[in-house]
PDB file of C-alpha atoms in Angstrom:
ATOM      1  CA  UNK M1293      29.160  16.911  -0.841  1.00  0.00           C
ATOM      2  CA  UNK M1294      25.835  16.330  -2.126  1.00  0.00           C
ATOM      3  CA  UNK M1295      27.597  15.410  -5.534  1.00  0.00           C
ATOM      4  CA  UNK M1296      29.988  12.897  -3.852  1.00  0.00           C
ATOM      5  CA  UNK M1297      27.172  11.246  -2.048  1.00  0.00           C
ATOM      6  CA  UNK M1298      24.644  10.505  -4.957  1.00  0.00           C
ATOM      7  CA  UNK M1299      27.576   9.162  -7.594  1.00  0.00           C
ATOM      8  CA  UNK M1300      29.058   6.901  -4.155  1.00  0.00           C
ATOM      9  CA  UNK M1301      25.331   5.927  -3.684  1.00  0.00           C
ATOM     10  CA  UNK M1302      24.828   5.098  -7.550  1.00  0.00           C
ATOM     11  CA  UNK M1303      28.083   3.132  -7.658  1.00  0.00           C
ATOM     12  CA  UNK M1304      27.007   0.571  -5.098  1.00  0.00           C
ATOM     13  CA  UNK M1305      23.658   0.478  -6.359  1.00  0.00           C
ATOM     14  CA  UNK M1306      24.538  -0.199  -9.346  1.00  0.00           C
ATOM     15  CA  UNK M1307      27.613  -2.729  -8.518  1.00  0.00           C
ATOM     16  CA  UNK M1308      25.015  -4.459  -6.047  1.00  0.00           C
ATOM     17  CA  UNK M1309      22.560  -4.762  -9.142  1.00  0.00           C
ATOM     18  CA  UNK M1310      24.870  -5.657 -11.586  1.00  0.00           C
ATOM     19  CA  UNK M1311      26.144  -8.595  -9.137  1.00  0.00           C
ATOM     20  CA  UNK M1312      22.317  -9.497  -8.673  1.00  0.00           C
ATOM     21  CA  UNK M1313      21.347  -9.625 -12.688  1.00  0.00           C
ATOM     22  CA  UNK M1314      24.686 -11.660 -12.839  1.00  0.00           C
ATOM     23  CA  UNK M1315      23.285 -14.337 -11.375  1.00  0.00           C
ATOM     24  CA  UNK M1316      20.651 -14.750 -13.616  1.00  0.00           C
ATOM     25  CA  UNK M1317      22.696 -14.219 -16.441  1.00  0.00           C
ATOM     26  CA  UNK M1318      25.545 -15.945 -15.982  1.00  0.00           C
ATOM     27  CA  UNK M1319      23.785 -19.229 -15.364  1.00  0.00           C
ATOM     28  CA  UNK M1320      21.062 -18.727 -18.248  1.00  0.00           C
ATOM     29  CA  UNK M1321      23.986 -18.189 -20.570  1.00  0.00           C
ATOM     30  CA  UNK M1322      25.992 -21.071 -19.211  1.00  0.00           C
ATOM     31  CA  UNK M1323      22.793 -23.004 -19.716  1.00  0.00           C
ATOM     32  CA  UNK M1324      22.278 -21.671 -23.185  1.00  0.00           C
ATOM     33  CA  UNK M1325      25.726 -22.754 -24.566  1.00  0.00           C
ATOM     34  CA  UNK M1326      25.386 -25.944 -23.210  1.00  0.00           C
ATOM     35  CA  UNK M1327      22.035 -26.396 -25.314  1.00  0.00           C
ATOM     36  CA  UNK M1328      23.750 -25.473 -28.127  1.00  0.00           C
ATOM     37  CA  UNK M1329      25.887 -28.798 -28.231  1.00  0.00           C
ATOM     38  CA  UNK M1330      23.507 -30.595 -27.726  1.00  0.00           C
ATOM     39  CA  UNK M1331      20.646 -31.789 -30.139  1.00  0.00           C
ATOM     40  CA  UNK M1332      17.500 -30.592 -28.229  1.00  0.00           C
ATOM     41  CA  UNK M1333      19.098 -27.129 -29.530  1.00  0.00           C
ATOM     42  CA  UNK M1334      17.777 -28.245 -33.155  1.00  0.00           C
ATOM     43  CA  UNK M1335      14.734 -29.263 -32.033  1.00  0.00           C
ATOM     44  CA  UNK M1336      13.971 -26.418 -30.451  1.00  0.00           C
ATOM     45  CA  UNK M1337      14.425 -24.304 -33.507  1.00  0.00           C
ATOM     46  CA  UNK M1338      13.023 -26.117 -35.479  1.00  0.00           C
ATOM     47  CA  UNK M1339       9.766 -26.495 -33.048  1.00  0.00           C
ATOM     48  CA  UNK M1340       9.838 -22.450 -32.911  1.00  0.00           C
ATOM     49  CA  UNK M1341      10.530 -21.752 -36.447  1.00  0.00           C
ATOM     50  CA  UNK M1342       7.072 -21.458 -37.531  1.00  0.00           C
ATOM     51  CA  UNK M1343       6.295 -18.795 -35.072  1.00  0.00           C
ATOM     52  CA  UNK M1344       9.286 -17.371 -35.321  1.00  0.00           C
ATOM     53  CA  UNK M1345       9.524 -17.043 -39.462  1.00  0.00           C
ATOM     54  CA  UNK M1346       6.931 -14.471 -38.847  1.00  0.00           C
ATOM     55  CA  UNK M1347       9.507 -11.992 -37.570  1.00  0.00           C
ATOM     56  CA  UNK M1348      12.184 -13.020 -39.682  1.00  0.00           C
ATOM     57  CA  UNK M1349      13.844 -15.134 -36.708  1.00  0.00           C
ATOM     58  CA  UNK M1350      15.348 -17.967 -36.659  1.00  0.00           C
ATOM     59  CA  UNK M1351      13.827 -20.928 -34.504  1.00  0.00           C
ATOM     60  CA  UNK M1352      16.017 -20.318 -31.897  1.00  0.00           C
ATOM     61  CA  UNK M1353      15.216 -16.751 -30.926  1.00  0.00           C
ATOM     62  CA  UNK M1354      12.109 -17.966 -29.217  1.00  0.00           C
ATOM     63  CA  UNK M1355      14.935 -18.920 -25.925  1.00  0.00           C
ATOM     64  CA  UNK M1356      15.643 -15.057 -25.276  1.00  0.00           C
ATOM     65  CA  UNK M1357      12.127 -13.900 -25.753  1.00  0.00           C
ATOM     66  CA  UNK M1358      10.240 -16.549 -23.662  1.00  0.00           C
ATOM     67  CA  UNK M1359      13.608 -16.262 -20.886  1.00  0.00           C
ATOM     68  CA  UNK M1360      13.069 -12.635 -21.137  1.00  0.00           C
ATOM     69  CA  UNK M1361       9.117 -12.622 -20.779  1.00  0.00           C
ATOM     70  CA  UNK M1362       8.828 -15.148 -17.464  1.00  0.00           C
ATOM     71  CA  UNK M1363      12.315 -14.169 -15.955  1.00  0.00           C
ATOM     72  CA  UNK M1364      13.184 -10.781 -16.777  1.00  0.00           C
ATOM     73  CA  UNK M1365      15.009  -8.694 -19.581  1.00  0.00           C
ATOM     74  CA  UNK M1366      18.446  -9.284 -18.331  1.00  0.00           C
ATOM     75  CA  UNK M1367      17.942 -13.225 -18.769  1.00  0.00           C
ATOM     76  CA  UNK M1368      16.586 -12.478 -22.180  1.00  0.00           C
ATOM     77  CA  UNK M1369      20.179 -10.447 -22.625  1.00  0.00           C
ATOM     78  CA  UNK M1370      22.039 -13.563 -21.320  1.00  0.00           C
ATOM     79  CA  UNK M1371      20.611 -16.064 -23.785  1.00  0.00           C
ATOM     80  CA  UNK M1372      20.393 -13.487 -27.178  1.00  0.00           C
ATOM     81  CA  UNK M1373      24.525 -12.884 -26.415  1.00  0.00           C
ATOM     82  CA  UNK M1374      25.266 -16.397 -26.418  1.00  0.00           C
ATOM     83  CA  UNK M1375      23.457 -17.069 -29.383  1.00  0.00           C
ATOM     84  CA  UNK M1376      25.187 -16.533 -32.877  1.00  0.00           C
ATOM     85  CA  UNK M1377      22.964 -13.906 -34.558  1.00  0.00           C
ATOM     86  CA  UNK M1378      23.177 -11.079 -37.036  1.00  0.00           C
ATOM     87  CA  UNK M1379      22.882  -7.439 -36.130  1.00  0.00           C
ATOM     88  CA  UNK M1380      19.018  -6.917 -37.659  1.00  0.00           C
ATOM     89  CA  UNK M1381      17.635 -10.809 -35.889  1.00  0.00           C
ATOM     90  CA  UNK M1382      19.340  -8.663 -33.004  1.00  0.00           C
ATOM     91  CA  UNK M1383      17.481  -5.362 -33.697  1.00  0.00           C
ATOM     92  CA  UNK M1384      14.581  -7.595 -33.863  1.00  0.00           C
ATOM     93  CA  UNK M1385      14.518  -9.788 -30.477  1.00  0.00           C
ATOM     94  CA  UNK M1386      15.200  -6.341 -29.393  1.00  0.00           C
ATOM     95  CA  UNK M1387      12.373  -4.459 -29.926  1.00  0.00           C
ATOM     96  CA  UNK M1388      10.047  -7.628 -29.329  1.00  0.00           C
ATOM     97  CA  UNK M1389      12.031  -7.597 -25.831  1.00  0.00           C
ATOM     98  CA  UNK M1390      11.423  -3.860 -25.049  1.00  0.00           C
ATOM     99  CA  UNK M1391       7.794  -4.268 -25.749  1.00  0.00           C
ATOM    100  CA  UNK M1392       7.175  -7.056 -23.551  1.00  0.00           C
ATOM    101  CA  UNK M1393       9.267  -8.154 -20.967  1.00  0.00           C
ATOM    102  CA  UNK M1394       9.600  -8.923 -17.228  1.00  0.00           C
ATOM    103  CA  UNK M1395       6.005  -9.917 -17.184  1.00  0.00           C
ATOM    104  CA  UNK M1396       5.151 -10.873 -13.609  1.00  0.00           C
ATOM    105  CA  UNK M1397       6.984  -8.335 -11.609  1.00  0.00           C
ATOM    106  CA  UNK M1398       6.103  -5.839 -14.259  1.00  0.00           C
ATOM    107  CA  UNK M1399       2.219  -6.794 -14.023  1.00  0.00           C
ATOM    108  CA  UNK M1400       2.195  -6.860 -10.373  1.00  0.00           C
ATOM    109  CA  UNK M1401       2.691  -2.920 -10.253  1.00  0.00           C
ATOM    110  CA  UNK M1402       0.056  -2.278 -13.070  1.00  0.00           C
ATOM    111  CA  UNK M1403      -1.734  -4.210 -10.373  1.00  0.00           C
ATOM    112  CA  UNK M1404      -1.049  -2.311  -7.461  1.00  0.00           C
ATOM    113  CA  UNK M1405      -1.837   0.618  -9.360  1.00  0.00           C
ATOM    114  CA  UNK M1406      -5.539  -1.026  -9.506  1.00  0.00           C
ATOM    115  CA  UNK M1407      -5.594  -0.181 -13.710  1.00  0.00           C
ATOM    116  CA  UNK M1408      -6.576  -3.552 -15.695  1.00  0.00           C
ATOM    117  CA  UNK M1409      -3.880  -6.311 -15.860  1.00  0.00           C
ATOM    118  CA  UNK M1410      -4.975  -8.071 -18.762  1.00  0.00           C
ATOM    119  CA  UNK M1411      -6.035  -5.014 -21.023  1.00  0.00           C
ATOM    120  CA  UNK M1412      -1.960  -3.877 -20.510  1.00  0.00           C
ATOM    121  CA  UNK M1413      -0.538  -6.903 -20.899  1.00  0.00           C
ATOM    122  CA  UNK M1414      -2.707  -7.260 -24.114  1.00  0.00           C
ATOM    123  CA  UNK M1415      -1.170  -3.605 -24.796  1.00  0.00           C
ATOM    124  CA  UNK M1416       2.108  -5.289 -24.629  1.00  0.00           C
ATOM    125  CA  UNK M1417       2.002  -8.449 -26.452  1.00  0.00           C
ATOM    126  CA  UNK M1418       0.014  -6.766 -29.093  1.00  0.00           C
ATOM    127  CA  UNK M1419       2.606  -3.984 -29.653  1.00  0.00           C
ATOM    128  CA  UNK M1420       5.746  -6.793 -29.670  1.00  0.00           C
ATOM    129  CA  UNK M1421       4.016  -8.696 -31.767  1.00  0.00           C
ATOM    130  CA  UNK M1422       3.005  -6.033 -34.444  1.00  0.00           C
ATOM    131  CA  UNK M1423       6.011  -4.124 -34.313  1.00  0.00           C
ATOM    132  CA  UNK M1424       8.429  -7.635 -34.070  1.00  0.00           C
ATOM    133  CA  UNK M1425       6.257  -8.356 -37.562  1.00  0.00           C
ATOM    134  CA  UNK M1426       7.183  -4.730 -38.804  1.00  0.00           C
ATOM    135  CA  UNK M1427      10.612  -4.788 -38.308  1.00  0.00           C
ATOM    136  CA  UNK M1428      11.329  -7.807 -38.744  1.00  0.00           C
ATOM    137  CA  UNK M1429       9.819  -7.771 -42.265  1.00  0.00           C
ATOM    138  CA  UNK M1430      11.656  -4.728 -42.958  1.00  0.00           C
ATOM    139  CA  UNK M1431      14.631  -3.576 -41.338  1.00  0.00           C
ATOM    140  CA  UNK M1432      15.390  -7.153 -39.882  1.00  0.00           C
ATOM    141  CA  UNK M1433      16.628  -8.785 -42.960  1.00  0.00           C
TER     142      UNK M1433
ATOM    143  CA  UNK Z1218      38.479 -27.507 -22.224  1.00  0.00           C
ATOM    144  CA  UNK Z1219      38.697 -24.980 -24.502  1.00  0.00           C
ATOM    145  CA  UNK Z1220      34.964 -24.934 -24.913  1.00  0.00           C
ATOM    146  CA  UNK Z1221      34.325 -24.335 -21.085  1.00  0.00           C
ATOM    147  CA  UNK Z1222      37.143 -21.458 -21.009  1.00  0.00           C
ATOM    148  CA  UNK Z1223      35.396 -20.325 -24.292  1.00  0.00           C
ATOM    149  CA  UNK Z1224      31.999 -20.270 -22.070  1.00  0.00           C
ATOM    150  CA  UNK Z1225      33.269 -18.699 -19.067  1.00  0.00           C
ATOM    151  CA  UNK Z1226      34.662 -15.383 -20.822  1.00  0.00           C
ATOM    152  CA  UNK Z1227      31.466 -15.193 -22.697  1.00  0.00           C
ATOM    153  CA  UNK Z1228      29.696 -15.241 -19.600  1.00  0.00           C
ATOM    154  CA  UNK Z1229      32.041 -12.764 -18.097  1.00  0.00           C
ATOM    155  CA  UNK Z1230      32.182 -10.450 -21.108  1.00  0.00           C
ATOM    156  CA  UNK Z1231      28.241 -10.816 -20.634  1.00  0.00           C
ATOM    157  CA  UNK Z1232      27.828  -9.283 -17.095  1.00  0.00           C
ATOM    158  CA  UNK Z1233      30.689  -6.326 -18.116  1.00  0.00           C
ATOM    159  CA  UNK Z1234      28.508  -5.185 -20.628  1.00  0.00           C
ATOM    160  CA  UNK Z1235      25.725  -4.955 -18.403  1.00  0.00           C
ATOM    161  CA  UNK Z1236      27.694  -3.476 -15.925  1.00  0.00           C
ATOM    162  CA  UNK Z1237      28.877  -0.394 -18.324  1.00  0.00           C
ATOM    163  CA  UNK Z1238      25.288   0.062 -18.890  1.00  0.00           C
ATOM    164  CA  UNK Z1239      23.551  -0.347 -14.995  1.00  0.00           C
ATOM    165  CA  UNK Z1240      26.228   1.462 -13.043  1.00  0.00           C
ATOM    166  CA  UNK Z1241      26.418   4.541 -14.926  1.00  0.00           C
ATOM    167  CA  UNK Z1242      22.378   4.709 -15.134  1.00  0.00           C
ATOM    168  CA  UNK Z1243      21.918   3.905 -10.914  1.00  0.00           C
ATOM    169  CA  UNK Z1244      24.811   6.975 -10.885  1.00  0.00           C
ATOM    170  CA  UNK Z1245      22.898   9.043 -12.772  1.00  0.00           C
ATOM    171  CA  UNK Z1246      19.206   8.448 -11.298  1.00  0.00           C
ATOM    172  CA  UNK Z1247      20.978   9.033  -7.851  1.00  0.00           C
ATOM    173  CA  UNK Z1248      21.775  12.399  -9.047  1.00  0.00           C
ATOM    174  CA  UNK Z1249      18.550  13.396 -10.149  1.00  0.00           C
ATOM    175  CA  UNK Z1250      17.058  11.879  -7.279  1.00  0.00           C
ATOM    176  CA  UNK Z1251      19.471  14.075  -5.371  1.00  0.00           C
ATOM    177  CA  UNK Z1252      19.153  17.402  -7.524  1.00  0.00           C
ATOM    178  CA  UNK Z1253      15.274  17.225  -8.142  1.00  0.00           C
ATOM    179  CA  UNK Z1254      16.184  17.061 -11.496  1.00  0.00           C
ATOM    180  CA  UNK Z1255      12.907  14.941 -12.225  1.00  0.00           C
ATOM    181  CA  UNK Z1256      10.689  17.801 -11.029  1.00  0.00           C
ATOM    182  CA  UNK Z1257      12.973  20.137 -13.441  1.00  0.00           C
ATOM    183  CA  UNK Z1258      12.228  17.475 -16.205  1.00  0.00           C
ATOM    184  CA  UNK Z1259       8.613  16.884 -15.352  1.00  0.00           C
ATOM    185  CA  UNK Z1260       7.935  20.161 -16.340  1.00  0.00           C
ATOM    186  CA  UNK Z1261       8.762  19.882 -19.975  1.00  0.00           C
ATOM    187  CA  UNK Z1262       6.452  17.008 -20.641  1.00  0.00           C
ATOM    188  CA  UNK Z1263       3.924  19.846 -20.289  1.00  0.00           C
ATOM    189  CA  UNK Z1264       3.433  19.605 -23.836  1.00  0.00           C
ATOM    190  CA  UNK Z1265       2.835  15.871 -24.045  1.00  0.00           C
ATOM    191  CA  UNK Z1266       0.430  15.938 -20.657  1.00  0.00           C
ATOM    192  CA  UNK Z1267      -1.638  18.715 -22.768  1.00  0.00           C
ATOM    193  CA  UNK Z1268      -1.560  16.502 -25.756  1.00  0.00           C
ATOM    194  CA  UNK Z1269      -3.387  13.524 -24.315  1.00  0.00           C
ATOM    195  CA  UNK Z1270      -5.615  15.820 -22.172  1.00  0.00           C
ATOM    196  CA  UNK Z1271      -4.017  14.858 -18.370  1.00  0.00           C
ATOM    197  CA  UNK Z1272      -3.556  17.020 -15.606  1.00  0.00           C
ATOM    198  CA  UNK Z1273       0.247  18.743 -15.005  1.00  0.00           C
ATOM    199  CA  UNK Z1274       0.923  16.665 -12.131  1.00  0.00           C
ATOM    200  CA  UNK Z1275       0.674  13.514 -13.622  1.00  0.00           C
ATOM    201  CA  UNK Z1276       3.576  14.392 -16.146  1.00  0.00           C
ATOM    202  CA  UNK Z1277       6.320  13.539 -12.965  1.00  0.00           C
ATOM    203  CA  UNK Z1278       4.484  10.304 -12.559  1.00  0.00           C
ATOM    204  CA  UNK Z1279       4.973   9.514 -16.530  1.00  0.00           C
ATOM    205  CA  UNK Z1280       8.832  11.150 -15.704  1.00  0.00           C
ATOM    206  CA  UNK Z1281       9.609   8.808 -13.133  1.00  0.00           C
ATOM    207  CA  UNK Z1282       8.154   5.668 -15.105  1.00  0.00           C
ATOM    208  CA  UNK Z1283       9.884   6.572 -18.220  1.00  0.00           C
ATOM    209  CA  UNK Z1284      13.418   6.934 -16.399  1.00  0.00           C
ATOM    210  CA  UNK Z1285      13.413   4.476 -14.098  1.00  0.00           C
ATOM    211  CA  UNK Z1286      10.700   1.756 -15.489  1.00  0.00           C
ATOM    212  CA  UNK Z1287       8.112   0.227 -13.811  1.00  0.00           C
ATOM    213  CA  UNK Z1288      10.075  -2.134 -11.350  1.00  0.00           C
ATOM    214  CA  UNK Z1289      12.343   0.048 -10.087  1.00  0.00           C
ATOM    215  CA  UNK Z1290      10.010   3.024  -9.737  1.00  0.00           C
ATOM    216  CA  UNK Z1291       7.389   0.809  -8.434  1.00  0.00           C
ATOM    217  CA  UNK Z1292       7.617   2.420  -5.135  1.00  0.00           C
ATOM    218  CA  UNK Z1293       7.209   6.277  -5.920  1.00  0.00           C
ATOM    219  CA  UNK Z1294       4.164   5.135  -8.650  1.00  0.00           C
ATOM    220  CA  UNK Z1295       2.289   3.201  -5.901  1.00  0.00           C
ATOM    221  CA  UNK Z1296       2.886   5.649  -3.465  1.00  0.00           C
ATOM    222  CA  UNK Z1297       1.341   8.367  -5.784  1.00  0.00           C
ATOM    223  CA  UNK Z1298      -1.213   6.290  -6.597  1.00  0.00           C
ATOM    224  CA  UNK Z1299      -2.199   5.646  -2.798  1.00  0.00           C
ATOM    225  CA  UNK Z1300      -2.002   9.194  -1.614  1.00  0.00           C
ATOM    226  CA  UNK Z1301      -4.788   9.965  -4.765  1.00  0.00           C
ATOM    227  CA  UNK Z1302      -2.641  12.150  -6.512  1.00  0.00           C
ATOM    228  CA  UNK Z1303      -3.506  11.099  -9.835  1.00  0.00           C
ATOM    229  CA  UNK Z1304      -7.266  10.925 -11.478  1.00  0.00           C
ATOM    230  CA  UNK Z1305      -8.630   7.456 -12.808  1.00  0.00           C
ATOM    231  CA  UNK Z1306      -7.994   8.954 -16.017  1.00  0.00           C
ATOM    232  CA  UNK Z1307      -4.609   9.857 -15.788  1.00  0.00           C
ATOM    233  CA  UNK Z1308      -3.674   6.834 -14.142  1.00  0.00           C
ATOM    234  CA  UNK Z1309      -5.369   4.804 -16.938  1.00  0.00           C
ATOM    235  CA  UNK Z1310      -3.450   6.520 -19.723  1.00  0.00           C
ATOM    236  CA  UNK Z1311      -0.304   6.848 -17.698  1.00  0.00           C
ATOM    237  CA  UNK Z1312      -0.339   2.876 -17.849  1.00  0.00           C
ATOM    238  CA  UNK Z1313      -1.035   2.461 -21.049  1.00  0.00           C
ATOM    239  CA  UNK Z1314       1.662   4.725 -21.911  1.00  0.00           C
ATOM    240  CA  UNK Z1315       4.092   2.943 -19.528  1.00  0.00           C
ATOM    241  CA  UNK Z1316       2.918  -0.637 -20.153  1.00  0.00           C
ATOM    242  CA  UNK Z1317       4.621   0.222 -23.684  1.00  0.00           C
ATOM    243  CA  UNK Z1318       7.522   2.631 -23.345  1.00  0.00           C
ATOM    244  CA  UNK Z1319       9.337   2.757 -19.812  1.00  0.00           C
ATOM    245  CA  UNK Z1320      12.690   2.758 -18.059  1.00  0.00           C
ATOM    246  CA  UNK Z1321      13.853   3.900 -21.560  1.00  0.00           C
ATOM    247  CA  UNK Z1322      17.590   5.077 -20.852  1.00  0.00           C
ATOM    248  CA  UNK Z1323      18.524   2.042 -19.755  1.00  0.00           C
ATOM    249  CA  UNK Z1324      16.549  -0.591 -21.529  1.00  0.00           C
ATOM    250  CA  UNK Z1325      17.528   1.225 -25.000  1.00  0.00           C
ATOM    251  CA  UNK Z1326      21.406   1.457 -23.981  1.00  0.00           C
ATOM    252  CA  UNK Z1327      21.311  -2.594 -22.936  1.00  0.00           C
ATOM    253  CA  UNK Z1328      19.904  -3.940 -26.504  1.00  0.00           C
ATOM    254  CA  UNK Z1329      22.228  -1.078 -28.296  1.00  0.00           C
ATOM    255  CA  UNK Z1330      24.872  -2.720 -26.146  1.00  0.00           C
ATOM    256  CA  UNK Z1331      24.025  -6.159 -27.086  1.00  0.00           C
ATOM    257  CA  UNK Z1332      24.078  -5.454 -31.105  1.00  0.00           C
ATOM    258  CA  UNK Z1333      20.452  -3.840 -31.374  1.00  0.00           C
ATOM    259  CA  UNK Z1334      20.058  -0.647 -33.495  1.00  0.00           C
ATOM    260  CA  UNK Z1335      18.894   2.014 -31.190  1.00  0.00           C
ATOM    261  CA  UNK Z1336      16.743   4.607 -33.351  1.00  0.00           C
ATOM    262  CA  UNK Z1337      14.497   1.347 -34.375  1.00  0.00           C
ATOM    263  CA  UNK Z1338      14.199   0.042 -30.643  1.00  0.00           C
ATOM    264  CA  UNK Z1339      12.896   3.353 -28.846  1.00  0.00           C
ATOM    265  CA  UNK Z1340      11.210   4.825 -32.214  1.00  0.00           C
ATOM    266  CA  UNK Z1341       9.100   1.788 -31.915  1.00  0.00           C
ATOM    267  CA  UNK Z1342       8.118   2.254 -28.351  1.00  0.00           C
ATOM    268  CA  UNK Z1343       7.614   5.850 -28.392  1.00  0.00           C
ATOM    269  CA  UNK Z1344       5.222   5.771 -31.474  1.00  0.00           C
ATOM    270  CA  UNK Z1345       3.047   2.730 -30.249  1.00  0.00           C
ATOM    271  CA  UNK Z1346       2.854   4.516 -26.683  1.00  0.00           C
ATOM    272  CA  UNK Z1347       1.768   7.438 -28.642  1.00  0.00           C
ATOM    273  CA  UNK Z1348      -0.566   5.972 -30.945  1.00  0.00           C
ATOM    274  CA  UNK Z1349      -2.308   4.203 -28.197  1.00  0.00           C
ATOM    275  CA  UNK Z1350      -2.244   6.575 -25.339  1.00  0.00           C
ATOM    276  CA  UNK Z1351      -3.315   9.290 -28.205  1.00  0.00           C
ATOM    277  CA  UNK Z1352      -6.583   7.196 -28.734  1.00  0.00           C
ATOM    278  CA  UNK Z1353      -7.378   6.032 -25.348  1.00  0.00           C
ATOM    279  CA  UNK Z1354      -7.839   9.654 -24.368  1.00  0.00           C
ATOM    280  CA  UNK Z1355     -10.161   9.913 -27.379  1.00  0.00           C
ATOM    281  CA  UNK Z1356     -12.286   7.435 -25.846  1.00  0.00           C
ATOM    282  CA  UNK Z1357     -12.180   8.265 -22.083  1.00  0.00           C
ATOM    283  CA  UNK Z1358     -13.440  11.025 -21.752  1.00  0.00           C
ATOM    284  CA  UNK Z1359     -14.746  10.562 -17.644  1.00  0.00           C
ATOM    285  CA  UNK Z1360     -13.820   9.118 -14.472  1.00  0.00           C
ATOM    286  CA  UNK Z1361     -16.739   6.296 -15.478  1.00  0.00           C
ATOM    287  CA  UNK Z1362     -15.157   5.556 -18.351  1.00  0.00           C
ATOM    288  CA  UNK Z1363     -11.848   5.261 -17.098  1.00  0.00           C
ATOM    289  CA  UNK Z1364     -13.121   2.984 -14.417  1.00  0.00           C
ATOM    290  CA  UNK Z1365     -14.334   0.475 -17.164  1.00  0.00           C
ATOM    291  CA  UNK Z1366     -10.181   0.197 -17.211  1.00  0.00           C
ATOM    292  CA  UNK Z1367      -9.954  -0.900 -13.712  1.00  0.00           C
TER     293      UNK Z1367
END
């Protein structure tokens, strides 16, 4: 019974999440294949390529990393599958990603838990950074 | 019109994927919710508590972050947090350790699902969250100092 409850419980959490990060995906990837035709797309890679040539990224990447930073990892998921990458940019954006991610809501419990925002989100940018430079330079090619 | 049908699967295809990944994970946290299983699992981070020099209890607190991440076990943390269960230490390292390596089952399955090599994604986190946590407790050494984090 107990067993029955939890997976029934679990199933509509998780189909009333899933239904909830859908609409931040769907429309960020709608949004992000749109871009594509157009040539702001360009632009923006080219803008980001710079910053982005230190991780062995292409211009472009810098869409699912800042979406995934100030929105929230899922909208960072929508915009890196509708972009045309290869599996190690992929491995890349991801680690970057898992480092930092889902800043404000993630800061505002680092908060509550009274322990230095800015020292962990230092932590966090720090750690993408170094280890988006790492892999990317490495495994990322 | 092919384009848009084109951009409608892809969007569709997007939110299955991340369905196979968050329904099976909110299944199984219900379970251990359910079973205690957390409390079970708590007690094998014994080790790693030792390691960075925290007290026993705090290793469910690091438990429940690494499962379920910060946002979703934002509730249980802040609860522990208010009822002083934790020491300014612990709490300062516990942080750390979460600000870099959290809600790991299902933020590792999500970027494997999406094309991202696994092994690379969580070795990454686990070793900076290491490294860092390792040296922060190094350095902190008393409540005082741990305050300096606050």
């Amino acid at each position: 019974m107990k067993l029955l409850q939890a997976v029934t419980t679990g199933l509509k959490k998780g189909s009333k999440t899933t239904l909830k990060l859908a609409k931040i995906t769907v429309p960020i990837y709608i949004v992000v294949k749109i871009l594509e035709l157009t040539p702001i797309f360009p632009m923006l890679g080219r803008g980001f390529s710079p910053f982005m040539g230190l991780f062995n990224l292409p211009g472009e990447a810098a869409l699912p990393i800042m979406l995934g930073n100030f929105i929230n990892i899922y909208a960072g998921l929508g915009a890196l599958s509708a972009l045309n990458l290869t599996g190690p940019q992929i491995t890349t954006i991801s680690v970057i990603l898992s480092f930092s991610h889902t800043m404000f809501v993630e800061t505002a419990v680092i908060k509550g838990a009274k322990v230095n925002v800015f020292k962990m989100v230092m932590l966090r940018i720090v750690g993408a950074i170094v280890f988006g430079i790492l892999v990317g330079q490495t495994i990322g090619r | 019109m092919d384009i848009v049908i084109n951009i409608l699967t892809g969007a569709l295809m997007s939110v299955i994927n991340m369905a196979k990944i968050v329904i099976p994970v909110m299944v199984a946290l219900e379970l251990a919710k359910k079973f205690n299983i957390l409390d079970k699992l708590a007690r094998g981070l014994k080790p790693i508590t030792n390691f960075f020099g925290m007290e026993r209890k705090s290793g469910l607190l690091l438990m429940i972050g690494l499962i379920f991440g910060l946002a979703y076990g934002a509730g249980a943390i802040l609860q522990y947090v208010e009822e002083g269960e934790v020491n300014k230490r612990d709490l300062v390292l516990l942080m750390a350790f979460l600000s870099l390596c959290h809600a790991v089952p299902e933020d590792t399955l999500l970027f494997v699902n999406a094309g991202g090599k696994g092994v690379v994604i969580l070795g990454s986190r686990i070793l900076a969250a290491a490294l860092v946590t390792y040296i922060m407790s190094k350095k902190i050494k008393t409540e005082e100092q741990a305050a300096q984090w606050a």
